[in-house]
């Protein structure tokens, strides 16, 4: 058990180093020429027990650029594999360094990782670096997700490097500090399965259970119990994404956290007009990671995860496969159940009845047909001011609305509370994200700071900033997002 910590100091406990050394490479971050602190997340620093660092910008820039390794940190790059768009690859931290695990004042363990901190043995042909704009984008969207109440990795700092990074154009470089309850992925299990002995796989599963699912320590079949627990965590997470219209964009198994946090903010985006086929990622040509395909792909990813656990589930392969399949086959039922519960809350339905599922399905069908804005429809239902013209004008919607009103009026106060908690008014809309990032690239950080502040209260009424609810009609059709920038 980690001990309590009220120290004015780092409190490292680097347990990952006790795992077989094929799982990582010791590696220091590569220095940068001109580190300058751009963002320091004071509230998060406080939660981590790192408030003592606040204020000394020069020192922060040194630590969080990678130029100075903090005392007690034992930097390493993690090895992992993954299925990228369905194909298996050996990967690993190609541009990230885990400084170590910080134990916070409550005894909770957090990975502190630098992203964009130079090459590692896993960089392949990459430069190990990251652009300022994409690191600020991660900072912005991960903080927005946190304030929406969705499990996520977080961003502690962004430090400019004074280096240029070449992608489609010449960019400024930056290092982001990412905080996660761990960086263990489905892809880490794939790596262990590929290269580990049975004892090593077992030790790794034991490590993960101790770190993330201690309640499973006493399970009869730990591997099977872990499959089920991770699957349920993923279902909860993706249901939460669906609640707010979040499209992850690159749900490769190396981007699926075992702890169930949203990780990898590369090509993600929020959906405006409701359409389950919505895709923004430039490389997702077949819509594998489209908004409405996120449940299916999660099921697929869990099947890959199950495959890595088979030798521990049962000695005989057929028995193991059958037991894993029984868990996986229950995915659609479990997902649908959680998803409908979430949608009922969005509609303020306190005590669901059998016919309510049809109410949800019909609304989504009408929203799709009339290209209604996902966020604004629910926000509009929430405050009784639905301003989606095409939807409002439809006779079928008026009929739907009358039926919904009857359901809503059963317990109006409770219903309203549910709707306020479930339906954000302010989300990180694509055109606004791009606008504030462009300003930041030109050294004007005011719009980004203002937007961060607004996104920290996503469930507020929105009355003070109605412009955040406007959606330009021609933006999304040509909007593209990118990986590895
Ligand atoms: P991602 O698309 O962010 O999930 O990254 C997939 C893999 O590519 C991971 O192993 C990354 O570490 C690696 N990678 C992405 N960008 C770079 C880069 N600029 N240099 C080295 N490796 C990279
Ligand atoms: Mg990744």
GROMACS .gro file of C-alpha atoms and ligand atoms in nm:
model
  509
    1UNK     CA    1   0.000   0.000   0.000
    2UNK     CA    2   0.132   0.346  -0.085
    3UNK     CA    3   0.178   0.566   0.217
    4UNK     CA    4   0.028   0.910   0.275
    5UNK     CA    5   0.226   1.197   0.146
    6UNK     CA    6   0.211   1.557   0.256
    7UNK     CA    7   0.565   1.628   0.148
    8UNK     CA    8   0.674   1.936  -0.034
    9UNK     CA    9   0.857   1.707  -0.269
   10UNK     CA   10   0.821   1.450  -0.540
   11UNK     CA   11   0.692   1.116  -0.416
   12UNK     CA   12   0.798   0.857  -0.672
   13UNK     CA   13   0.734   0.484  -0.655
   14UNK     CA   14   0.834   0.336  -0.985
   15UNK     CA   15   0.671  -0.005  -0.978
   16UNK     CA   16   0.689  -0.056  -1.354
   17UNK     CA   17   1.063  -0.116  -1.319
   18UNK     CA   18   0.990  -0.434  -1.125
   19UNK     CA   19   0.830  -0.591  -1.433
   20UNK     CA   20   1.039  -0.798  -1.678
   21UNK     CA   21   1.280  -0.564  -1.853
   22UNK     CA   22   1.159  -0.664  -2.199
   23UNK     CA   23   0.859  -0.443  -2.118
   24UNK     CA   24   1.052  -0.117  -2.132
   25UNK     CA   25   1.377   0.055  -2.218
   26UNK     CA   26   1.542   0.289  -1.973
   27UNK     CA   27   1.565   0.613  -2.162
   28UNK     CA   28   1.611   0.976  -2.065
   29UNK     CA   29   1.422   1.249  -2.252
   30UNK     CA   30   1.622   1.429  -2.522
   31UNK     CA   31   1.704   1.791  -2.430
   32UNK     CA   32   1.542   2.085  -2.610
   33UNK     CA   33   1.713   2.414  -2.697
   34UNK     CA   34   1.476   2.673  -2.547
   35UNK     CA   35   1.223   2.541  -2.299
   36UNK     CA   36   0.942   2.784  -2.216
   37UNK     CA   37   0.644   2.709  -1.996
   38UNK     CA   38   0.315   2.765  -2.180
   39UNK     CA   39   0.065   2.586  -1.957
   40UNK     CA   40   0.078   2.466  -1.601
   41UNK     CA   41  -0.237   2.301  -1.467
   42UNK     CA   42  -0.233   2.428  -1.111
   43UNK     CA   43  -0.549   2.246  -1.000
   44UNK     CA   44  -0.415   1.915  -1.127
   45UNK     CA   45  -0.073   1.979  -0.973
   46UNK     CA   46  -0.249   2.023  -0.641
   47UNK     CA   47  -0.430   1.689  -0.679
   48UNK     CA   48  -0.099   1.520  -0.755
   49UNK     CA   49   0.078   1.665  -0.454
   50UNK     CA   50   0.295   1.881  -0.681
   51UNK     CA   51   0.165   2.222  -0.580
   52UNK     CA   52   0.508   2.299  -0.436
   53UNK     CA   53   0.633   2.334  -0.794
   54UNK     CA   54   0.384   2.610  -0.882
   55UNK     CA   55   0.533   2.953  -0.933
   56UNK     CA   56   0.886   2.875  -1.042
   57UNK     CA   57   0.832   2.887  -1.419
   58UNK     CA   58   1.192   2.832  -1.510
   59UNK     CA   59   1.214   2.517  -1.303
   60UNK     CA   60   0.881   2.393  -1.440
   61UNK     CA   61   1.007   2.444  -1.794
   62UNK     CA   62   1.324   2.250  -1.710
   63UNK     CA   63   1.138   1.952  -1.563
   64UNK     CA   64   0.852   1.936  -1.811
   65UNK     CA   65   1.059   1.981  -2.124
   66UNK     CA   66   1.272   1.685  -2.017
   67UNK     CA   67   1.586   1.898  -1.985
   68UNK     CA   68   1.617   1.811  -1.616
   69UNK     CA   69   1.502   1.476  -1.486
   70UNK     CA   70   1.327   1.534  -1.150
   71UNK     CA   71   1.500   1.380  -0.849
   72UNK     CA   72   1.375   1.025  -0.795
   73UNK     CA   73   1.235   0.984  -1.147
   74UNK     CA   74   1.361   0.680  -1.342
   75UNK     CA   75   1.267   0.759  -1.699
   76UNK     CA   76   1.174   0.480  -1.939
   77UNK     CA   77   0.995   0.418  -2.265
   78UNK     CA   78   0.727   0.149  -2.251
   79UNK     CA   79   0.707  -0.133  -2.500
   80UNK     CA   80   0.370  -0.232  -2.640
   81UNK     CA   81   0.210  -0.371  -2.950
   82UNK     CA   82  -0.130  -0.306  -3.103
   83UNK     CA   83  -0.380  -0.365  -3.376
   84UNK     CA   84  -0.383  -0.049  -3.586
   85UNK     CA   85  -0.687  -0.040  -3.818
   86UNK     CA   86  -0.708  -0.417  -3.774
   87UNK     CA   87  -0.339  -0.505  -3.839
   88UNK     CA   88  -0.097  -0.623  -3.570
   89UNK     CA   89   0.218  -0.416  -3.513
   90UNK     CA   90   0.495  -0.394  -3.257
   91UNK     CA   91   0.496  -0.036  -3.127
   92UNK     CA   92   0.602   0.125  -2.798
   93UNK     CA   93   0.657   0.481  -2.679
   94UNK     CA   94   0.809   0.633  -2.990
   95UNK     CA   95   0.784   0.987  -2.866
   96UNK     CA   96   0.700   0.956  -2.498
   97UNK     CA   97   0.893   0.895  -2.178
   98UNK     CA   98   0.744   0.777  -1.852
   99UNK     CA   99   0.919   0.978  -1.580
  100UNK     CA  100   0.772   0.755  -1.311
  101UNK     CA  101   0.475   0.706  -1.081
  102UNK     CA  102   0.388   0.986  -0.844
  103UNK     CA  103   0.193   0.891  -0.531
  104UNK     CA  104  -0.043   1.174  -0.440
  105UNK     CA  105  -0.140   1.289  -0.088
  106UNK     CA  106  -0.435   1.043  -0.086
  107UNK     CA  107  -0.202   0.755  -0.173
  108UNK     CA  108  -0.322   0.732  -0.535
  109UNK     CA  109  -0.070   0.640  -0.803
  110UNK     CA  110  -0.032   0.844  -1.124
  111UNK     CA  111   0.195   0.799  -1.424
  112UNK     CA  112   0.374   1.118  -1.522
  113UNK     CA  113   0.467   1.098  -1.886
  114UNK     CA  114   0.633   1.343  -2.123
  115UNK     CA  115   0.497   1.333  -2.477
  116UNK     CA  116   0.706   1.474  -2.761
  117UNK     CA  117   1.025   1.427  -2.561
  118UNK     CA  118   1.252   1.282  -2.830
  119UNK     CA  119   1.344   0.952  -2.986
  120UNK     CA  120   1.342   0.617  -2.810
  121UNK     CA  121   1.426   0.261  -2.918
  122UNK     CA  122   1.063   0.238  -3.036
  123UNK     CA  123   1.063   0.547  -3.260
  124UNK     CA  124   1.100   0.353  -3.587
  125UNK     CA  125   1.125   0.631  -3.846
  126UNK     CA  126   0.965   0.899  -3.628
  127UNK     CA  127   1.139   1.209  -3.493
  128UNK     CA  128   1.009   1.158  -3.138
  129UNK     CA  129   0.864   1.508  -3.136
  130UNK     CA  130   0.523   1.674  -3.129
  131UNK     CA  131   0.385   1.999  -3.265
  132UNK     CA  132   0.278   2.282  -3.037
  133UNK     CA  133  -0.066   2.289  -3.192
  134UNK     CA  134  -0.139   1.920  -3.133
  135UNK     CA  135  -0.012   1.932  -2.774
  136UNK     CA  136  -0.231   2.235  -2.702
  137UNK     CA  137  -0.518   2.049  -2.867
  138UNK     CA  138  -0.464   1.754  -2.632
  139UNK     CA  139  -0.446   1.989  -2.334
  140UNK     CA  140  -0.772   2.157  -2.436
  141UNK     CA  141  -0.977   1.850  -2.522
  142UNK     CA  142  -0.856   1.630  -2.237
  143UNK     CA  143  -0.940   1.906  -1.989
  144UNK     CA  144  -1.279   1.949  -2.157
  145UNK     CA  145  -1.343   1.574  -2.116
  146UNK     CA  146  -1.239   1.588  -1.752
  147UNK     CA  147  -1.486   1.867  -1.682
  148UNK     CA  148  -1.757   1.675  -1.867
  149UNK     CA  149  -1.701   1.407  -1.603
  150UNK     CA  150  -1.558   1.149  -1.842
  151UNK     CA  151  -1.267   0.923  -1.737
  152UNK     CA  152  -0.957   1.054  -1.909
  153UNK     CA  153  -0.584   1.103  -1.899
  154UNK     CA  154  -0.509   1.463  -1.814
  155UNK     CA  155  -0.260   1.733  -1.906
  156UNK     CA  156  -0.033   1.883  -1.646
  157UNK     CA  157   0.187   2.107  -1.857
  158UNK     CA  158   0.279   2.221  -2.204
  159UNK     CA  159   0.632   2.346  -2.263
  160UNK     CA  160   0.749   2.500  -2.591
  161UNK     CA  161   1.080   2.356  -2.710
  162UNK     CA  162   1.213   2.629  -2.937
  163UNK     CA  163   1.261   2.356  -3.198
  164UNK     CA  164   1.090   2.320  -3.531
  165UNK     CA  165   0.890   2.008  -3.608
  166UNK     CA  166   0.822   1.912  -3.969
  167UNK     CA  167   0.484   1.761  -4.055
  168UNK     CA  168   0.282   1.885  -4.354
  169UNK     CA  169   0.436   2.222  -4.280
  170UNK     CA  170   0.696   2.372  -4.048
  171UNK     CA  171   0.563   2.380  -3.691
  172UNK     CA  172   0.675   2.493  -3.349
  173UNK     CA  173   0.754   2.202  -3.116
  174UNK     CA  174   0.622   2.132  -2.767
  175UNK     CA  175   0.624   1.870  -2.493
  176UNK     CA  176   0.302   1.778  -2.313
  177UNK     CA  177   0.298   1.620  -1.968
  178UNK     CA  178   0.032   1.353  -1.958
  179UNK     CA  179  -0.109   1.217  -1.634
  180UNK     CA  180  -0.277   0.877  -1.634
  181UNK     CA  181  -0.369   0.623  -1.374
  182UNK     CA  182  -0.137   0.415  -1.591
  183UNK     CA  183  -0.032   0.387  -1.955
  184UNK     CA  184  -0.103   0.013  -1.970
  185UNK     CA  185  -0.300  -0.064  -2.281
  186UNK     CA  186  -0.464  -0.363  -2.446
  187UNK     CA  187  -0.156  -0.338  -2.668
  188UNK     CA  188   0.069  -0.392  -2.366
  189UNK     CA  189  -0.104  -0.727  -2.311
  190UNK     CA  190  -0.054  -0.808  -2.679
  191UNK     CA  191   0.317  -0.738  -2.638
  192UNK     CA  192   0.343  -0.954  -2.326
  193UNK     CA  193   0.157  -1.235  -2.501
  194UNK     CA  194   0.386  -1.208  -2.805
  195UNK     CA  195   0.720  -1.209  -2.619
  196UNK     CA  196   0.648  -1.326  -2.264
  197UNK     CA  197   0.670  -1.667  -2.107
  198UNK     CA  198   0.360  -1.799  -1.937
  199UNK     CA  199   0.508  -1.695  -1.601
  200UNK     CA  200   0.564  -1.343  -1.732
  201UNK     CA  201   0.209  -1.316  -1.862
  202UNK     CA  202   0.086  -1.434  -1.525
  203UNK     CA  203   0.305  -1.185  -1.335
  204UNK     CA  204   0.185  -0.903  -1.561
  205UNK     CA  205  -0.181  -0.989  -1.507
  206UNK     CA  206  -0.114  -0.999  -1.135
  207UNK     CA  207   0.051  -0.655  -1.153
  208UNK     CA  208  -0.243  -0.506  -1.342
  209UNK     CA  209  -0.499  -0.655  -1.104
  210UNK     CA  210  -0.312  -0.518  -0.805
  211UNK     CA  211  -0.280  -0.176  -0.962
  212UNK     CA  212  -0.622  -0.130  -1.124
  213UNK     CA  213  -0.863  -0.403  -1.018
  214UNK     CA  214  -0.765  -0.502  -0.661
  215UNK     CA  215  -1.119  -0.630  -0.603
  216UNK     CA  216  -1.032  -0.922  -0.835
  217UNK     CA  217  -0.745  -1.050  -0.620
  218UNK     CA  218  -0.971  -1.317  -0.474
  219UNK     CA  219  -1.141  -1.421  -0.799
  220UNK     CA  220  -1.133  -1.794  -0.886
  221UNK     CA  221  -1.034  -1.726  -1.243
  222UNK     CA  222  -0.845  -1.398  -1.235
  223UNK     CA  223  -0.782  -1.371  -1.607
  224UNK     CA  224  -1.147  -1.427  -1.691
  225UNK     CA  225  -1.254  -1.182  -1.420
  226UNK     CA  226  -1.011  -0.926  -1.560
  227UNK     CA  227  -1.156  -0.966  -1.910
  228UNK     CA  228  -1.502  -0.904  -1.775
  229UNK     CA  229  -1.397  -0.606  -1.561
  230UNK     CA  230  -1.202  -0.438  -1.842
  231UNK     CA  231  -1.489  -0.497  -2.083
  232UNK     CA  232  -1.736  -0.335  -1.843
  233UNK     CA  233  -1.501  -0.038  -1.795
  234UNK     CA  234  -1.472   0.008  -2.170
  235UNK     CA  235  -1.849  -0.010  -2.208
  236UNK     CA  236  -1.892   0.258  -1.942
  237UNK     CA  237  -1.633   0.476  -2.112
  238UNK     CA  238  -1.770   0.450  -2.465
  239UNK     CA  239  -2.126   0.507  -2.341
  240UNK     CA  240  -1.992   0.830  -2.191
  241UNK     CA  241  -1.834   0.928  -2.523
  242UNK     CA  242  -2.167   0.865  -2.694
  243UNK     CA  243  -2.341   1.081  -2.437
  244UNK     CA  244  -2.151   1.393  -2.541
  245UNK     CA  245  -2.093   1.319  -2.910
  246UNK     CA  246  -1.722   1.243  -2.874
  247UNK     CA  247  -1.548   1.061  -3.157
  248UNK     CA  248  -1.215   0.917  -3.043
  249UNK     CA  249  -1.096   0.869  -3.399
  250UNK     CA  250  -0.819   0.612  -3.352
  251UNK     CA  251  -0.942   0.328  -3.133
  252UNK     CA  252  -0.651   0.100  -3.211
  253UNK     CA  253  -0.582  -0.150  -2.933
  254UNK     CA  254  -0.266   0.043  -2.837
  255UNK     CA  255  -0.492   0.339  -2.759
  256UNK     CA  256  -0.723   0.144  -2.528
  257UNK     CA  257  -0.634   0.200  -2.162
  258UNK     CA  258  -0.674  -0.099  -1.930
  259UNK     CA  259  -0.788   0.141  -1.660
  260UNK     CA  260  -1.070   0.266  -1.884
  261UNK     CA  261  -0.951   0.622  -1.935
  262UNK     CA  262  -0.979   0.812  -2.262
  263UNK     CA  263  -0.625   0.813  -2.402
  264UNK     CA  264  -0.464   0.946  -2.720
  265UNK     CA  265  -0.612   1.277  -2.823
  266UNK     CA  266  -0.475   1.275  -3.178
  267UNK     CA  267  -0.759   1.280  -3.429
  268UNK     CA  268  -1.055   1.305  -3.190
  269UNK     CA  269  -1.340   1.550  -3.246
  270UNK     CA  270  -1.692   1.627  -3.135
  271UNK     CA  271  -1.988   1.557  -3.361
  272UNK     CA  272  -2.218   1.846  -3.444
  273UNK     CA  273  -2.506   1.729  -3.668
  274UNK     CA  274  -2.616   1.386  -3.552
  275UNK     CA  275  -2.500   1.118  -3.791
  276UNK     CA  276  -2.360   0.788  -3.667
  277UNK     CA  277  -2.135   0.773  -3.974
  278UNK     CA  278  -1.947   1.088  -3.873
  279UNK     CA  279  -1.568   1.059  -3.917
  280UNK     CA  280  -1.309   1.336  -3.912
  281UNK     CA  281  -0.980   1.144  -3.908
  282UNK     CA  282  -0.797   1.187  -4.237
  283UNK     CA  283  -0.682   0.824  -4.242
  284UNK     CA  284  -1.010   0.658  -4.142
  285UNK     CA  285  -1.139   0.614  -4.497
  286UNK     CA  286  -1.382   0.332  -4.424
  287UNK     CA  287  -1.534   0.473  -4.108
  288UNK     CA  288  -1.390   0.202  -3.884
  289UNK     CA  289  -1.385   0.454  -3.598
  290UNK     CA  290  -1.700   0.648  -3.694
  291UNK     CA  291  -1.916   0.782  -3.410
  292UNK     CA  292  -2.173   0.505  -3.433
  293UNK     CA  293  -1.919   0.228  -3.483
  294UNK     CA  294  -1.745   0.292  -3.150
  295UNK     CA  295  -1.942   0.018  -2.967
  296UNK     CA  296  -1.865  -0.244  -3.237
  297UNK     CA  297  -1.498  -0.159  -3.237
  298UNK     CA  298  -1.483  -0.176  -2.861
  299UNK     CA  299  -1.629  -0.525  -2.883
  300UNK     CA  300  -1.363  -0.611  -3.141
  301UNK     CA  301  -1.087  -0.466  -2.920
  302UNK     CA  302  -1.211  -0.670  -2.626
  303UNK     CA  303  -1.188  -0.984  -2.840
  304UNK     CA  304  -0.821  -0.901  -2.902
  305UNK     CA  305  -0.775  -0.848  -2.528
  306UNK     CA  306  -0.941  -1.183  -2.456
  307UNK     CA  307  -0.697  -1.350  -2.697
  308UNK     CA  308  -0.402  -1.234  -2.488
  309UNK     CA  309  -0.549  -1.390  -2.173
  310UNK     CA  310  -0.643  -1.732  -2.312
  311UNK     CA  311  -0.344  -1.927  -2.173
  312UNK     CA  312  -0.434  -1.807  -1.824
  313UNK     CA  313  -0.808  -1.858  -1.850
  314UNK     CA  314  -0.781  -2.236  -1.886
  315UNK     CA  315  -0.512  -2.489  -1.970
  316UNK     CA  316  -0.708  -2.636  -2.258
  317UNK     CA  317  -0.744  -2.390  -2.539
  318UNK     CA  318  -1.100  -2.491  -2.632
  319UNK     CA  319  -1.213  -2.446  -2.274
  320UNK     CA  320  -1.045  -2.105  -2.249
  321UNK     CA  321  -1.194  -1.994  -2.579
  322UNK     CA  322  -1.539  -2.103  -2.479
  323UNK     CA  323  -1.522  -1.921  -2.146
  324UNK     CA  324  -1.387  -1.603  -2.304
  325UNK     CA  325  -1.651  -1.622  -2.577
  326UNK     CA  326  -1.930  -1.643  -2.320
  327UNK     CA  327  -1.811  -1.309  -2.175
  328UNK     CA  328  -1.760  -1.146  -2.515
  329UNK     CA  329  -2.096  -1.263  -2.646
  330UNK     CA  330  -2.264  -1.070  -2.370
  331UNK     CA  331  -2.106  -0.743  -2.493
  332UNK     CA  332  -2.398  -0.627  -2.713
  333UNK     CA  333  -2.651  -0.685  -2.437
  334UNK     CA  334  -2.442  -0.509  -2.174
  335UNK     CA  335  -2.365  -0.218  -2.404
  336UNK     CA  336  -2.726  -0.169  -2.509
  337UNK     CA  337  -2.839  -0.176  -2.149
  338UNK     CA  338  -2.589   0.091  -2.039
  339UNK     CA  339  -2.644   0.300  -2.348
  340UNK     CA  340  -3.023   0.310  -2.308
  341UNK     CA  341  -2.984   0.396  -1.939
  342UNK     CA  342  -2.766   0.688  -2.043
  343UNK     CA  343  -3.006   0.801  -2.317
  344UNK     CA  344  -3.301   0.783  -2.076
  345UNK     CA  345  -3.116   1.016  -1.844
  346UNK     CA  346  -3.052   1.253  -2.133
  347UNK     CA  347  -3.427   1.262  -2.189
  348UNK     CA  348  -3.503   1.306  -1.819
  349UNK     CA  349  -3.679   0.972  -1.792
  350UNK     CA  350  -3.654   0.884  -1.425
  351UNK     CA  351  -3.832   0.548  -1.425
  352UNK     CA  352  -3.789   0.386  -1.765
  353UNK     CA  353  -4.072   0.185  -1.914
  354UNK     CA  354  -4.067  -0.067  -2.193
  355UNK     CA  355  -4.178   0.178  -2.462
  356UNK     CA  356  -3.906   0.434  -2.378
  357UNK     CA  357  -3.644   0.263  -2.593
  358UNK     CA  358  -3.856   0.340  -2.898
  359UNK     CA  359  -3.873   0.704  -2.788
  360UNK     CA  360  -3.492   0.720  -2.792
  361UNK     CA  361  -3.462   0.541  -3.127
  362UNK     CA  362  -3.723   0.762  -3.292
  363UNK     CA  363  -3.561   1.084  -3.173
  364UNK     CA  364  -3.221   0.982  -3.310
  365UNK     CA  365  -3.376   0.881  -3.639
  366UNK     CA  366  -3.546   1.222  -3.669
  367UNK     CA  367  -3.227   1.405  -3.568
  368UNK     CA  368  -3.033   1.223  -3.835
  369UNK     CA  369  -3.294   1.290  -4.102
  370UNK     CA  370  -3.305   1.663  -4.020
  371UNK     CA  371  -2.931   1.695  -3.951
  372UNK     CA  372  -3.001   1.834  -3.608
  373UNK     CA  373  -2.715   1.928  -3.379
  374UNK     CA  374  -2.664   1.652  -3.121
  375UNK     CA  375  -2.561   1.880  -2.835
  376UNK     CA  376  -2.812   2.157  -2.904
  377UNK     CA  377  -3.111   1.924  -2.932
  378UNK     CA  378  -3.059   1.780  -2.586
  379UNK     CA  379  -2.962   2.118  -2.442
  380UNK     CA  380  -3.276   2.261  -2.602
  381UNK     CA  381  -3.499   1.987  -2.460
  382UNK     CA  382  -3.334   2.052  -2.126
  383UNK     CA  383  -3.418   2.423  -2.113
  384UNK     CA  384  -3.737   2.417  -2.320
  385UNK     CA  385  -3.589   2.626  -2.600
  386UNK     CA  386  -3.522   2.396  -2.887
  387UNK     CA  387  -3.395   2.603  -3.178
  388UNK     CA  388  -3.335   2.338  -3.443
  389UNK     CA  389  -3.560   2.475  -3.719
  390UNK     CA  390  -3.581   2.177  -3.953
  391UNK     CA  391  -3.645   1.937  -3.668
  392UNK     CA  392  -3.900   2.166  -3.504
  393UNK     CA  393  -4.090   2.206  -3.830
  394UNK     CA  394  -4.133   1.833  -3.876
  395UNK     CA  395  -4.476   1.699  -3.788
  396UNK     CA  396  -4.324   1.371  -3.672
  397UNK     CA  397  -4.098   1.554  -3.431
  398UNK     CA  398  -4.391   1.752  -3.291
  399UNK     CA  399  -4.568   1.423  -3.233
  400UNK     CA  400  -4.254   1.281  -3.070
  401UNK     CA  401  -4.219   1.591  -2.855
  402UNK     CA  402  -4.577   1.563  -2.727
  403UNK     CA  403  -4.518   1.200  -2.627
  404UNK     CA  404  -4.186   1.285  -2.462
  405UNK     CA  405  -4.343   1.575  -2.269
  406UNK     CA  406  -4.589   1.331  -2.113
  407UNK     CA  407  -4.305   1.107  -2.001
  408UNK     CA  408  -4.105   1.402  -1.876
  409UNK     CA  409  -4.389   1.533  -1.663
  410UNK     CA  410  -4.402   1.223  -1.445
  411UNK     CA  411  -4.135   1.357  -1.208
  412UNK     CA  412  -4.036   1.696  -1.349
  413UNK     CA  413  -3.789   1.806  -1.082
  414UNK     CA  414  -3.593   1.481  -1.084
  415UNK     CA  415  -3.618   1.473  -1.461
  416UNK     CA  416  -3.473   1.819  -1.488
  417UNK     CA  417  -3.183   1.731  -1.261
  418UNK     CA  418  -3.103   1.428  -1.475
  419UNK     CA  419  -3.114   1.635  -1.792
  420UNK     CA  420  -2.892   1.910  -1.652
  421UNK     CA  421  -2.635   1.649  -1.543
  422UNK     CA  422  -2.643   1.455  -1.868
  423UNK     CA  423  -2.662   1.720  -2.137
  424UNK     CA  424  -2.372   1.959  -2.179
  425UNK     CA  425  -2.440   2.297  -2.333
  426UNK     CA  426  -2.077   2.384  -2.408
  427UNK     CA  427  -1.852   2.136  -2.589
  428UNK     CA  428  -1.520   2.178  -2.770
  429UNK     CA  429  -1.670   2.241  -3.111
  430UNK     CA  430  -1.434   2.179  -3.399
  431UNK     CA  431  -1.437   2.527  -3.551
  432UNK     CA  432  -1.373   2.688  -3.211
  433UNK     CA  433  -1.090   2.445  -3.131
  434UNK     CA  434  -0.920   2.535  -3.457
  435UNK     CA  435  -0.979   2.906  -3.409
  436UNK     CA  436  -0.819   2.921  -3.064
  437UNK     CA  437  -0.529   2.698  -3.168
  438UNK     CA  438  -0.452   2.920  -3.465
  439UNK     CA  439  -0.441   3.222  -3.239
  440UNK     CA  440  -0.213   3.037  -2.995
  441UNK     CA  441   0.024   2.941  -3.275
  442UNK     CA  442   0.053   3.312  -3.348
  443UNK     CA  443   0.132   3.367  -2.975
  444UNK     CA  444  -0.213   3.498  -2.881
  445UNK     CA  445  -0.319   3.272  -2.594
  446UNK     CA  446  -0.620   3.475  -2.481
  447UNK     CA  447  -0.883   3.290  -2.690
  448UNK     CA  448  -0.747   2.951  -2.575
  449UNK     CA  449  -0.749   3.062  -2.211
  450UNK     CA  450  -1.105   3.193  -2.243
  451UNK     CA  451  -1.220   2.871  -2.409
  452UNK     CA  452  -1.056   2.656  -2.139
  453UNK     CA  453  -1.246   2.854  -1.880
  454UNK     CA  454  -1.577   2.809  -2.061
  455UNK     CA  455  -1.516   2.437  -2.107
  456UNK     CA  456  -1.462   2.398  -1.735
  457UNK     CA  457  -1.838   2.455  -1.686
  458UNK     CA  458  -1.992   2.252  -1.969
  459UNK     CA  459  -2.327   2.201  -1.795
  460UNK     CA  460  -2.387   2.569  -1.717
  461UNK     CA  461  -2.689   2.722  -1.891
  462UNK     CA  462  -2.478   2.877  -2.167
  463UNK     CA  463  -2.677   3.202  -2.143
  464UNK     CA  464  -2.360   3.404  -2.098
  465UNK     CA  465  -2.198   3.264  -2.412
  466UNK     CA  466  -2.469   3.176  -2.665
  467UNK     CA  467  -2.214   3.202  -2.948
  468UNK     CA  468  -2.061   2.875  -2.826
  469UNK     CA  469  -2.375   2.695  -2.935
  470UNK     CA  470  -2.365   2.819  -3.292
  471UNK     CA  471  -2.248   2.574  -3.555
  472UNK     CA  472  -2.123   2.701  -3.891
  473UNK     CA  473  -2.306   2.508  -4.161
  474UNK     CA  474  -2.013   2.451  -4.394
  475UNK     CA  475  -1.731   2.371  -4.152
  476UNK     CA  476  -1.760   2.001  -4.073
  477UNK     CA  477  -1.787   1.877  -4.431
  478UNK     CA  478  -1.424   1.970  -4.497
  479UNK     CA  479  -1.285   1.931  -4.144
  480UNK     CA  480  -1.005   1.678  -4.104
  481UNK     CA  481  -0.806   1.561  -3.804
  482UNK     CA  482  -0.465   1.391  -3.792
  483UNK     CA  483  -0.258   1.133  -3.605
  484UNK     CA  484   0.104   1.171  -3.500
  485UNK     CA  485   0.122   1.551  -3.535
  486LIG     P1  486  -0.054   0.698  -3.219
  486LIG     O1  487  -0.107   0.716  -3.357
  486LIG     O2  488  -0.034   0.825  -3.144
  486LIG     O3  489  -0.134   0.599  -3.140
  486LIG     O4  490   0.093   0.638  -3.233
  486LIG     C1  491   0.120   0.511  -3.285
  486LIG     C2  492   0.266   0.478  -3.267
  486LIG     O5  493   0.347   0.567  -3.341
  486LIG     C3  494   0.316   0.484  -3.123
  486LIG     O6  495   0.409   0.381  -3.105
  486LIG     C4  496   0.382   0.620  -3.118
  486LIG     O7  497   0.481   0.628  -3.017
  486LIG     C5  498   0.444   0.628  -3.256
  486LIG     N1  499   0.468   0.768  -3.300
  486LIG     C6  500   0.376   0.860  -3.334
  486LIG     N2  501   0.436   0.975  -3.369
  486LIG     C7  502   0.570   0.957  -3.357
  486LIG     C8  503   0.686   1.039  -3.378
  486LIG     N3  504   0.676   1.165  -3.420
  486LIG     N4  505   0.807   0.984  -3.353
  486LIG     C9  506   0.819   0.857  -3.311
  486LIG     N5  507   0.714   0.776  -3.291
  486LIG    C10  508   0.591   0.823  -3.313
  487LIG    MG1  509  -0.124   0.617  -2.930
   0.00000   0.00000   0.00000
